[in-house]
mmCIF file of C-alpha atoms in Angstrom:
data_model
loop_
_atom_site.group_PDB
_atom_site.id
_atom_site.type_symbol
_atom_site.label_atom_id
_atom_site.label_comp_id
_atom_site.label_asym_id
_atom_site.label_seq_id
_atom_site.Cartn_x
_atom_site.Cartn_y
_atom_site.Cartn_z
ATOM 1 C CA UNK Z 1 15.630 63.745 -6.212
ATOM 2 C CA UNK Z 2 18.918 61.827 -5.851
ATOM 3 C CA UNK Z 3 17.836 60.442 -2.469
ATOM 4 C CA UNK Z 4 14.555 59.225 -3.927
ATOM 5 C CA UNK Z 5 16.312 57.567 -6.869
ATOM 6 C CA UNK Z 6 18.851 55.947 -4.547
ATOM 7 C CA UNK Z 7 16.065 54.690 -2.260
ATOM 8 C CA UNK Z 8 14.167 53.188 -5.227
ATOM 9 C CA UNK Z 9 17.325 51.491 -6.559
ATOM 10 C CA UNK Z 10 18.227 50.023 -3.145
ATOM 11 C CA UNK Z 11 14.670 48.808 -2.539
ATOM 12 C CA UNK Z 12 14.550 47.193 -5.987
ATOM 13 C CA UNK Z 13 17.923 45.488 -5.419
ATOM 14 C CA UNK Z 14 16.772 44.111 -2.060
ATOM 15 C CA UNK Z 15 13.507 42.813 -3.522
ATOM 16 C CA UNK Z 16 15.295 41.134 -6.439
ATOM 17 C CA UNK Z 17 17.871 39.505 -4.170
ATOM 18 C CA UNK Z 18 15.160 38.205 -1.855
ATOM 19 C CA UNK Z 19 13.172 36.740 -4.763
ATOM 20 C CA UNK Z 20 15.694 33.919 -5.322
ATOM 21 C CA UNK Z 21 15.055 32.756 -1.755
ATOM 22 C CA UNK Z 22 11.379 33.699 -1.529
ATOM 23 C CA UNK Z 23 8.667 31.656 0.127
ATOM 24 C CA UNK Z 24 6.871 29.006 -1.935
ATOM 25 C CA UNK Z 25 6.653 25.355 -2.904
ATOM 26 C CA UNK Z 26 9.416 23.259 -4.461
ATOM 27 C CA UNK Z 27 10.124 19.723 -5.654
ATOM 28 C CA UNK Z 28 13.419 17.964 -6.221
ATOM 29 C CA UNK Z 29 15.287 14.794 -7.092
ATOM 30 C CA UNK Z 30 18.766 13.748 -5.936
ATOM 31 C CA UNK Z 31 21.127 10.873 -6.647
ATOM 32 C CA UNK Z 32 24.173 9.971 -4.593
ATOM 33 C CA UNK Z 33 26.094 7.536 -2.454
ATOM 34 C CA UNK Z 34 24.238 5.858 0.402
ATOM 35 C CA UNK Z 35 26.422 4.412 3.148
ATOM 36 C CA UNK Z 36 25.121 1.433 5.122
ATOM 37 C CA UNK Z 37 26.806 0.578 8.400
ATOM 38 C CA UNK Z 38 26.082 -2.913 9.713
ATOM 39 C CA UNK Z 39 26.832 -3.994 13.285
ATOM 40 C CA UNK Z 40 26.231 -7.624 14.308
ATOM 41 C CA UNK Z 41 27.458 -9.111 17.584
ATOM 42 C CA UNK Z 42 30.353 -6.654 17.899
ATOM 43 C CA UNK Z 43 31.474 -6.906 14.248
ATOM 44 C CA UNK Z 44 30.817 -4.007 11.899
ATOM 45 C CA UNK Z 45 31.228 -3.144 8.244
ATOM 46 C CA UNK Z 46 30.304 -0.460 5.730
ATOM 47 C CA UNK Z 47 28.937 -0.623 2.197
ATOM 48 C CA UNK Z 48 28.321 2.215 -0.267
ATOM 49 C CA UNK Z 49 25.521 1.928 -2.833
ATOM 50 C CA UNK Z 50 23.707 4.294 -5.156
ATOM 51 C CA UNK Z 51 20.752 6.010 -3.515
ATOM 52 C CA UNK Z 52 18.007 8.205 -4.964
ATOM 53 C CA UNK Z 53 15.662 10.681 -3.331
ATOM 54 C CA UNK Z 54 12.444 12.452 -4.354
ATOM 55 C CA UNK Z 55 11.150 15.271 -2.179
ATOM 56 C CA UNK Z 56 8.958 18.325 -1.946
ATOM 57 C CA UNK Z 57 8.661 21.189 0.428
ATOM 58 C CA UNK Z 58 7.336 24.600 1.205
ATOM 59 C CA UNK Z 59 9.431 27.577 2.258
ATOM 60 C CA UNK Z 60 7.264 29.479 4.752
ATOM 61 C CA UNK Z 61 9.738 32.371 4.678
ATOM 62 C CA UNK Z 62 13.130 32.809 3.015
ATOM 63 C CA UNK Z 63 14.680 31.223 6.135
ATOM 64 C CA UNK Z 64 12.256 28.539 7.397
ATOM 65 C CA UNK Z 65 10.181 25.788 5.837
ATOM 66 C CA UNK Z 66 9.075 22.172 5.872
ATOM 67 C CA UNK Z 67 10.114 19.267 3.630
ATOM 68 C CA UNK Z 68 8.982 15.667 3.088
ATOM 69 C CA UNK Z 69 10.613 13.007 0.966
ATOM 70 C CA UNK Z 70 11.273 9.402 0.018
ATOM 71 C CA UNK Z 71 14.792 7.975 -0.223
ATOM 72 C CA UNK Z 72 15.651 4.593 -1.743
ATOM 73 C CA UNK Z 73 18.969 3.856 -0.084
ATOM 74 C CA UNK Z 74 20.101 1.052 -2.374
ATOM 75 C CA UNK Z 75 20.622 -2.693 -2.194
ATOM 76 C CA UNK Z 76 23.603 -4.459 -0.639
ATOM 77 C CA UNK Z 77 24.264 -8.026 -1.843
ATOM 78 C CA UNK Z 78 26.869 -10.595 -0.830
ATOM 79 C CA UNK Z 79 27.346 -14.255 -1.686
ATOM 80 C CA UNK Z 80 29.802 -17.015 -0.838
ATOM 81 C CA UNK Z 81 30.363 -20.606 -1.829
ATOM 82 C CA UNK Z 82 32.629 -23.308 -0.440
ATOM 83 C CA UNK Z 83 32.152 -25.737 -3.343
ATOM 84 C CA UNK Z 84 29.267 -27.538 -1.632
ATOM 85 C CA UNK Z 85 27.149 -24.803 -0.081
ATOM 86 C CA UNK Z 86 26.123 -21.499 -1.632
ATOM 87 C CA UNK Z 87 24.931 -18.673 0.594
ATOM 88 C CA UNK Z 88 23.787 -15.184 -0.321
ATOM 89 C CA UNK Z 89 22.416 -12.167 1.517
ATOM 90 C CA UNK Z 90 20.484 -9.162 0.168
ATOM 91 C CA UNK Z 91 19.704 -6.025 2.178
ATOM 92 C CA UNK Z 92 17.495 -3.139 1.000
ATOM 93 C CA UNK Z 93 16.693 0.094 2.809
ATOM 94 C CA UNK Z 94 14.369 3.026 2.287
ATOM 95 C CA UNK Z 95 13.189 6.042 4.255
ATOM 96 C CA UNK Z 96 10.195 8.370 4.389
ATOM 97 C CA UNK Z 97 10.904 11.612 6.215
ATOM 98 C CA UNK Z 98 9.433 14.935 7.265
ATOM 99 C CA UNK Z 99 11.666 17.742 8.484
ATOM 100 C CA UNK Z 100 11.788 21.382 9.349
ATOM 101 C CA UNK Z 101 14.267 23.380 7.270
ATOM 102 C CA UNK Z 102 16.367 26.461 7.964
ATOM 103 C CA UNK Z 103 18.147 28.342 5.153
ATOM 104 C CA UNK Z 104 20.738 31.092 5.202
ATOM 105 C CA UNK Z 105 21.003 33.036 1.906
ATOM 106 C CA UNK Z 106 24.618 34.099 1.339
ATOM 107 C CA UNK Z 107 23.954 35.794 -2.008
ATOM 108 C CA UNK Z 108 21.003 36.096 -4.414
ATOM 109 C CA UNK Z 109 21.982 32.758 -6.001
ATOM 110 C CA UNK Z 110 23.632 30.788 -3.172
ATOM 111 C CA UNK Z 111 22.370 29.576 0.211
ATOM 112 C CA UNK Z 112 23.198 26.951 2.812
ATOM 113 C CA UNK Z 113 20.575 24.999 4.703
ATOM 114 C CA UNK Z 114 19.985 22.506 7.487
ATOM 115 C CA UNK Z 115 17.092 20.191 8.262
ATOM 116 C CA UNK Z 116 15.956 18.097 11.223
ATOM 117 C CA UNK Z 117 12.948 15.849 11.616
ATOM 118 C CA UNK Z 118 11.628 12.298 11.803
ATOM 119 C CA UNK Z 119 12.155 9.422 9.413
ATOM 120 C CA UNK Z 120 10.264 6.145 9.058
ATOM 121 C CA UNK Z 121 12.940 3.704 7.888
ATOM 122 C CA UNK Z 122 12.322 0.264 6.436
ATOM 123 C CA UNK Z 123 14.883 -2.488 5.914
ATOM 124 C CA UNK Z 124 14.526 -5.949 4.397
ATOM 125 C CA UNK Z 125 17.080 -8.756 4.621
ATOM 126 C CA UNK Z 126 16.788 -11.890 2.474
ATOM 127 C CA UNK Z 127 19.124 -14.853 3.120
ATOM 128 C CA UNK Z 128 19.505 -17.852 0.807
ATOM 129 C CA UNK Z 129 21.303 -21.135 1.448
ATOM 130 C CA UNK Z 130 21.380 -23.889 -1.184
ATOM 131 C CA UNK Z 131 18.083 -22.834 -2.763
ATOM 132 C CA UNK Z 132 16.215 -22.190 0.491
ATOM 133 C CA UNK Z 133 15.455 -18.605 1.452
ATOM 134 C CA UNK Z 134 14.163 -16.637 4.413
ATOM 135 C CA UNK Z 135 13.530 -12.925 4.782
ATOM 136 C CA UNK Z 136 13.096 -10.435 7.593
ATOM 137 C CA UNK Z 137 11.538 -6.992 7.330
ATOM 138 C CA UNK Z 138 11.825 -4.298 10.003
ATOM 139 C CA UNK Z 139 10.696 -0.691 10.377
ATOM 140 C CA UNK Z 140 12.157 1.923 12.687
ATOM 141 C CA UNK Z 141 11.142 5.527 13.333
ATOM 142 C CA UNK Z 142 14.006 7.772 14.404
ATOM 143 C CA UNK Z 143 15.387 11.291 14.192
ATOM 144 C CA UNK Z 144 17.103 12.458 11.002
ATOM 145 C CA UNK Z 145 19.171 15.508 10.101
ATOM 146 C CA UNK Z 146 20.900 17.001 7.099
ATOM 147 C CA UNK Z 147 22.964 19.917 5.829
ATOM 148 C CA UNK Z 148 23.503 21.226 2.339
ATOM 149 C CA UNK Z 149 23.944 24.032 -0.143
ATOM 150 C CA UNK Z 150 21.817 25.339 -3.005
ATOM 151 C CA UNK Z 151 22.888 27.320 -6.075
ATOM 152 C CA UNK Z 152 20.164 28.913 -8.242
ATOM 153 C CA UNK Z 153 21.404 28.974 -11.839
ATOM 154 C CA UNK Z 154 18.040 29.863 -13.413
ATOM 155 C CA UNK Z 155 14.914 31.678 -12.286
ATOM 156 C CA UNK Z 156 13.189 28.620 -10.759
ATOM 157 C CA UNK Z 157 15.880 25.914 -10.972
ATOM 158 C CA UNK Z 158 18.784 25.238 -8.656
ATOM 159 C CA UNK Z 159 21.392 22.568 -8.057
ATOM 160 C CA UNK Z 160 21.524 21.105 -4.544
ATOM 161 C CA UNK Z 161 24.260 19.184 -2.718
ATOM 162 C CA UNK Z 162 23.514 17.652 0.672
ATOM 163 C CA UNK Z 163 24.379 15.189 3.401
ATOM 164 C CA UNK Z 164 21.594 13.376 5.293
ATOM 165 C CA UNK Z 165 21.762 11.000 8.236
ATOM 166 C CA UNK Z 166 18.732 8.695 8.445
ATOM 167 C CA UNK Z 167 19.776 6.947 11.677
ATOM 168 C CA UNK Z 168 19.018 3.301 12.368
ATOM 169 C CA UNK Z 169 17.106 1.401 9.703
ATOM 170 C CA UNK Z 170 17.043 -1.944 11.550
ATOM 171 C CA UNK Z 171 17.453 -1.963 15.338
ATOM 172 C CA UNK Z 172 17.588 -5.471 16.817
ATOM 173 C CA UNK Z 173 19.263 -6.925 19.915
ATOM 174 C CA UNK Z 174 21.696 -8.930 17.776
ATOM 175 C CA UNK Z 175 22.601 -6.021 15.524
ATOM 176 C CA UNK Z 176 21.552 -2.933 13.652
ATOM 177 C CA UNK Z 177 21.985 -1.079 10.393
ATOM 178 C CA UNK Z 178 22.404 2.687 9.960
ATOM 179 C CA UNK Z 179 22.112 4.736 6.776
ATOM 180 C CA UNK Z 180 23.367 8.096 5.564
ATOM 181 C CA UNK Z 181 23.575 9.640 2.104
ATOM 182 C CA UNK Z 182 25.603 12.270 0.249
ATOM 183 C CA UNK Z 183 23.786 13.423 -2.890
ATOM 184 C CA UNK Z 184 23.396 16.064 -5.588
ATOM 185 C CA UNK Z 185 20.301 16.962 -7.556
ATOM 186 C CA UNK Z 186 17.992 19.533 -9.047
ATOM 187 C CA UNK Z 187 15.276 21.540 -7.304
ATOM 188 C CA UNK Z 188 12.403 23.334 -9.033
ATOM 189 C CA UNK Z 189 10.617 26.205 -7.263
ATOM 190 C CA UNK Z 190 7.032 27.117 -8.177
#
């Protein structure tokens, strides 16, 4: 009798702990700091702007899944004037990605995860000089990766913190731009 009761209690505890990391669909939204690294003719610089991300995925098992998302990586602007001439430059970046995910539950509420996949990046640069403007738009498909942690504070809702590297957004002979983002957000599991 005691062995049966102990077996039932252990089985129930295992099933309840696995339910927080069970298979199924999810959606989420994050906000964070997007870092843009610009390299032109040997010179480089970094800018940090606010980025946002919307995504959805499906956990095939408690450890493996697939995720797709859209990240708006912010807008970088700069202007200069010498009293006669006024010049300005705007740069915008975004990414669409699909990735495989791997999660490691450390407790019923807390897990760490990693992702790797492909991202279709798009960057647009607009330059203005004394009222005249010109723009350039480029797309680049490259590998992406990310790592993060998830804490489930309610039955279907969790808070997520993650780092993602989207690789090169613009890749030209004269220079390139790279983007990465550190963000936090909420995830809802169906």
